[in-house]
Tab-separated table of C-alpha atoms in Angstrom:
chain	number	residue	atom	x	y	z
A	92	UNK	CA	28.505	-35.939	75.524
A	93	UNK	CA	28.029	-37.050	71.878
A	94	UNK	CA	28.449	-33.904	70.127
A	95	UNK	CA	26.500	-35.241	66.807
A	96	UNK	CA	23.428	-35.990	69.394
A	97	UNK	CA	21.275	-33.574	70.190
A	98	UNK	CA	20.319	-33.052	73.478
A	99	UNK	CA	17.403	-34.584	75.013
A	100	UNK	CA	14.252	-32.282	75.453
A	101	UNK	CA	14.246	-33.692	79.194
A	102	UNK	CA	17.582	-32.489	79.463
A	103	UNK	CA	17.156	-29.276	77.518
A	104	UNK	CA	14.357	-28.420	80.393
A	105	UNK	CA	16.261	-29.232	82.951
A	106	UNK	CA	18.883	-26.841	81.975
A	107	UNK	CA	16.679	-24.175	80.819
A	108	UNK	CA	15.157	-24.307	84.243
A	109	UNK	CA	18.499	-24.008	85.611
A	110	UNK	CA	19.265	-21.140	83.513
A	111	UNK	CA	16.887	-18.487	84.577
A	112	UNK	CA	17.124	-19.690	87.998
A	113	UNK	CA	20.871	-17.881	87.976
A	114	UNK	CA	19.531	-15.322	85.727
A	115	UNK	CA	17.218	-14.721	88.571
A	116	UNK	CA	19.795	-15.270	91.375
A	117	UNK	CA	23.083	-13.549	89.915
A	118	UNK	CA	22.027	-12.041	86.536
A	119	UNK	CA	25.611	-11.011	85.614
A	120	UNK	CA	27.203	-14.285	85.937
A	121	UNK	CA	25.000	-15.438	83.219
A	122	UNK	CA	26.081	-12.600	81.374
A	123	UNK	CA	29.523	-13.563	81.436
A	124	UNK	CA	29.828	-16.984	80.486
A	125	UNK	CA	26.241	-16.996	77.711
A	126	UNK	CA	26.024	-13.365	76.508
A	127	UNK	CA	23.654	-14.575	74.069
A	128	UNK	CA	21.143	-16.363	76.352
A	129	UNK	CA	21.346	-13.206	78.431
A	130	UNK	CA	20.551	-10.697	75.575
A	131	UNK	CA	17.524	-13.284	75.444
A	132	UNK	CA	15.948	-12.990	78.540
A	133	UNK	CA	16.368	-9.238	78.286
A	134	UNK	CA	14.827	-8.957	74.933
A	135	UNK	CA	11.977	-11.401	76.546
A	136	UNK	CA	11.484	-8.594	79.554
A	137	UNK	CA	10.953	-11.559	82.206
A	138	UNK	CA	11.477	-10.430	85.665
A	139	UNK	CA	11.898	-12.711	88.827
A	140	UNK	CA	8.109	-14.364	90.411
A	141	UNK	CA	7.322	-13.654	93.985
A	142	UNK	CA	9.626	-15.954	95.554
A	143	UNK	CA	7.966	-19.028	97.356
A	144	UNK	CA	10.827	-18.815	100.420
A	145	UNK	CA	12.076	-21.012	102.561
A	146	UNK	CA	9.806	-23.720	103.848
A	147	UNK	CA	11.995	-24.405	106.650
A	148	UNK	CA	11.105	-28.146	106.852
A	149	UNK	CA	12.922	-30.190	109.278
A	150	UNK	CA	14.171	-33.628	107.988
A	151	UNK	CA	10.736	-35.084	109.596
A	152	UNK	CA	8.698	-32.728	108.102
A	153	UNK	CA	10.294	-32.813	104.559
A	154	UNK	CA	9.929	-36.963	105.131
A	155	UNK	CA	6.516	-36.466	105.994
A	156	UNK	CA	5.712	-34.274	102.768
A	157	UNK	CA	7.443	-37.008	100.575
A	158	UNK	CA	5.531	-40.053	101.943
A	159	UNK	CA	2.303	-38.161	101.473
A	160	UNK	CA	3.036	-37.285	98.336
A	161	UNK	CA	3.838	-40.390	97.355
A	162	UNK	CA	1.134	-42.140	98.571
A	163	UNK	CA	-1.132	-39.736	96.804
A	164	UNK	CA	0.542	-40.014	93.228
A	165	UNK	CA	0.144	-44.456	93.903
A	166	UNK	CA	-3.651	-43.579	93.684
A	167	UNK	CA	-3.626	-41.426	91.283
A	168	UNK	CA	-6.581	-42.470	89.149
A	169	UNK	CA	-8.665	-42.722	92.272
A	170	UNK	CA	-8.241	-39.259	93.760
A	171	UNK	CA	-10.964	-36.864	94.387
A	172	UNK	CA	-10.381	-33.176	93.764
A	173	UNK	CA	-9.971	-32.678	97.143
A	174	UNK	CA	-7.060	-34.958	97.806
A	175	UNK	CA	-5.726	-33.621	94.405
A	176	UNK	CA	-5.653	-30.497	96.291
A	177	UNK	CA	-4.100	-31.719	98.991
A	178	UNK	CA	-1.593	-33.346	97.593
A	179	UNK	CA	-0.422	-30.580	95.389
A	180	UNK	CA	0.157	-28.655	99.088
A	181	UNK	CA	2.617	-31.195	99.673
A	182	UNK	CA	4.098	-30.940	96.987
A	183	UNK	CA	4.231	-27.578	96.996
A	184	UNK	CA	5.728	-27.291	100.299
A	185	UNK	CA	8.334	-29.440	99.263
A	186	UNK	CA	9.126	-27.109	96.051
A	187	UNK	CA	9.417	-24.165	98.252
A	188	UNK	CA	12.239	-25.417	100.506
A	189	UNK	CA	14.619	-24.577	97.938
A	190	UNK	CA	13.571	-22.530	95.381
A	191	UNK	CA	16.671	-22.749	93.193
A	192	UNK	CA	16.735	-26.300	92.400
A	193	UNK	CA	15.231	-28.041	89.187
A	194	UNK	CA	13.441	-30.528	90.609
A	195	UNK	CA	12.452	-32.233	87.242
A	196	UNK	CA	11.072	-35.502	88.884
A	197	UNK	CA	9.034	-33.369	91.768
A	198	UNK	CA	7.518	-30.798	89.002
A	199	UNK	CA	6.407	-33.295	86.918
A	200	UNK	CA	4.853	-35.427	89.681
A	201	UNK	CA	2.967	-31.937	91.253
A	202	UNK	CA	2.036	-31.000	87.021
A	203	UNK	CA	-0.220	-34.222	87.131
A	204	UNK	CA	-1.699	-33.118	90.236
A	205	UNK	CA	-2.812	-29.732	88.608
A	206	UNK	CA	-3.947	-31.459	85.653
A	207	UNK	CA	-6.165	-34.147	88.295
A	208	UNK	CA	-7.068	-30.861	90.445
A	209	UNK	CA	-8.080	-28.216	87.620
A	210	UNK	CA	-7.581	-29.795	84.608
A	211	UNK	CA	-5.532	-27.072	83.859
A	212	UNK	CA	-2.045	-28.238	81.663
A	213	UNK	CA	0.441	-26.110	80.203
A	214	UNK	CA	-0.256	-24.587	76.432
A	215	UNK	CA	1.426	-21.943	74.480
A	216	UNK	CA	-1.690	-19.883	73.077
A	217	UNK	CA	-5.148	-18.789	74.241
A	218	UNK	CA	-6.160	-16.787	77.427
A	219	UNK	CA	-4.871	-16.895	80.686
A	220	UNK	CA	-6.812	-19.099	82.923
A	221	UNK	CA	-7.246	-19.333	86.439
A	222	UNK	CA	-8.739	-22.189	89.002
A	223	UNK	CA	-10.048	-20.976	93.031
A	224	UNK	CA	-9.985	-24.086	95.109
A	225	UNK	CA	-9.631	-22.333	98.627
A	226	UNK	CA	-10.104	-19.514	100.658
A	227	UNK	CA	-7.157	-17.307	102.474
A	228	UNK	CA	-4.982	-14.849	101.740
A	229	UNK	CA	-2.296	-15.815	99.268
A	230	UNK	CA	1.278	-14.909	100.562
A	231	UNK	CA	3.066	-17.472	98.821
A	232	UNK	CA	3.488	-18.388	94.976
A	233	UNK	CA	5.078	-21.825	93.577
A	234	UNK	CA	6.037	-22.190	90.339
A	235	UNK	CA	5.415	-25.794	89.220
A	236	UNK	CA	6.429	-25.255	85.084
A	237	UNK	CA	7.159	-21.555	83.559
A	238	UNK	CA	3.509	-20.960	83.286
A	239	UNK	CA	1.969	-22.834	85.739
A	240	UNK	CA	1.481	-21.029	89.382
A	241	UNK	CA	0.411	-22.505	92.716
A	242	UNK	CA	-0.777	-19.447	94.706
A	243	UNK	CA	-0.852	-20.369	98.330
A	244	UNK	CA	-1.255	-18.934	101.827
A	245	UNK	CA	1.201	-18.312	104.077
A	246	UNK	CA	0.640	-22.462	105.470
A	247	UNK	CA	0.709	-23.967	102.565
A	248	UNK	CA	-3.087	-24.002	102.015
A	249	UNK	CA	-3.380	-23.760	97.988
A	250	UNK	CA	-5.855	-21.226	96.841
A	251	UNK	CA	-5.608	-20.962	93.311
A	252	UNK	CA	-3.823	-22.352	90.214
A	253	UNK	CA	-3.062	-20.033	87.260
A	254	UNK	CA	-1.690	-20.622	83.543
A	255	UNK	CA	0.030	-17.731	81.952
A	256	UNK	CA	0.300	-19.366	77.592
A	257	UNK	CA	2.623	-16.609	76.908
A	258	UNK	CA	5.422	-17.847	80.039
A	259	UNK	CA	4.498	-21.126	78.545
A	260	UNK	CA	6.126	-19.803	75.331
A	261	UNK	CA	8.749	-18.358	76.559
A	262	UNK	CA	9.881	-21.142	78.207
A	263	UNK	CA	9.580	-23.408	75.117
A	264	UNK	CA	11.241	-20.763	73.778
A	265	UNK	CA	14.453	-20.588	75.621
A	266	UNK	CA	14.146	-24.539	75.473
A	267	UNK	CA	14.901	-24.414	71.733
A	268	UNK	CA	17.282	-21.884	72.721
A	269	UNK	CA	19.626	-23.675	74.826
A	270	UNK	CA	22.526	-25.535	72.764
A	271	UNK	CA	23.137	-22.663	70.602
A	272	UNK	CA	24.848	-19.042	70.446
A	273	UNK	CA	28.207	-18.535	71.655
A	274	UNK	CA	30.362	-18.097	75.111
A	275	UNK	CA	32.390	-15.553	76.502
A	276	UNK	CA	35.468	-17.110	74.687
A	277	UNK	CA	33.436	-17.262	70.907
A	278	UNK	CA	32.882	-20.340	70.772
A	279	UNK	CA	30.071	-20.757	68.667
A	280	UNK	CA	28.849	-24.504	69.501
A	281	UNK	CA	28.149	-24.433	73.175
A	282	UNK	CA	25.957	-27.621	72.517
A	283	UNK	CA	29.152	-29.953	71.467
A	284	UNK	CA	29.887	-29.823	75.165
A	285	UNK	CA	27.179	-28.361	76.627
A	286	UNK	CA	26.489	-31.032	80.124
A	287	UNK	CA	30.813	-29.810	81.224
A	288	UNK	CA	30.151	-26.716	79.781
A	289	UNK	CA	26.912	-25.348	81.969
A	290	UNK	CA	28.061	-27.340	85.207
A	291	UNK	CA	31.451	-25.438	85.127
A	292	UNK	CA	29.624	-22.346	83.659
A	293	UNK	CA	26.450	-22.072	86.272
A	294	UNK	CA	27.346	-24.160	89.272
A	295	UNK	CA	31.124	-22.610	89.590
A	296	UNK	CA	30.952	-19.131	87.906
């Protein structure tokens, strides 16, 4: 990496997403390689979300998911609300099967689907806000953006989207965040090789 270049705000997401999925996962192997990113999330008091678990999809199934999905986000424009809805439960279900992956492409796709479905998007300020599309019992809750919630039932059936402005904050937040503060060796400009410096860091700590 370039160390005079800053990095990208797609790629500062993608890491930041990474980030407090190990804070999440192994809290104390943040600690030790980005004390200072770690202080952070303390100071910011953010504890885990209900996980969304294991889908369990089968390599049909996940296929099936992606194809319907896809054919959904070709029509875009033309969806109803309802097929908004439905789509977002595929891509939801896809989310779930592994929690702790980024996912930047499949987040992004299932974000327009929220916007199409509630016309909710994410913001830093105002009021929560919440949008019922279903009935059921939720047992399930997908995280599409910090922020942004799919609460679902135990199938998959979505039953309500919520925006929290404040997670959206936070997240923008730790965005700005990540390329600065020291590691456990003092180094003091994690940014200059920040891409060898995380995958070594997070992937292999």
């Amino acid at each position: 990496m370039n160390s005079n270049r800053d990095l990208a705000n797609y790629d500062k997401e993608i890491l930041t997403r990474r980030i407090l999925e190990v804070h999440y996962a192994d809290p104390g192997r943040l600690r030790r390689f980005v004390p200072e990113i770690a202080d952070l999330l303390d100071e910011l008091g953010l504890s885990p979300a209900l996980p969304a678990g294991d889908s369990g999809l089968t390599a049909g199934e996940r296929s099936f998911h992606q194809e319907e999905l896809k054919q959904a986000l070709k029509t875009y424009r033309n969806l109803t609300t309802e097929e908004a809805v439905t789509a977002l439960e595929h891509g939801a279900t896809i989310l779930a099967e592994d929690d702790f992956k980024p996912k930047p492409d499949l987040r992004e796709d299932v974000l327009k689907l929220v916007r199409k479905a509630t016309g909710i998007r994410p913001r830093k300020s105002g009021k929560p806000a919440e949008c019922v599309v279903g009935e059921g019992n939720i047992s399930r809750m997908v995280p599409v953006v910090r922020g942004i919630d799919l609460h679902l039932t135990w199938e998959f059936k979505l039953v309500k989207v919520t925006l929290d402005p404040e997670q959206c904050r936070i997240f923008d937040q730790l965005t700005s965040f990540v390329g600065s503060g020291s590691d456990f060796e003092g180094a003091t400009d994690v940014a200059e090789n920040h891409d060898d410096y995380f995958v070594e860091a997070i992937e292999n700590g």
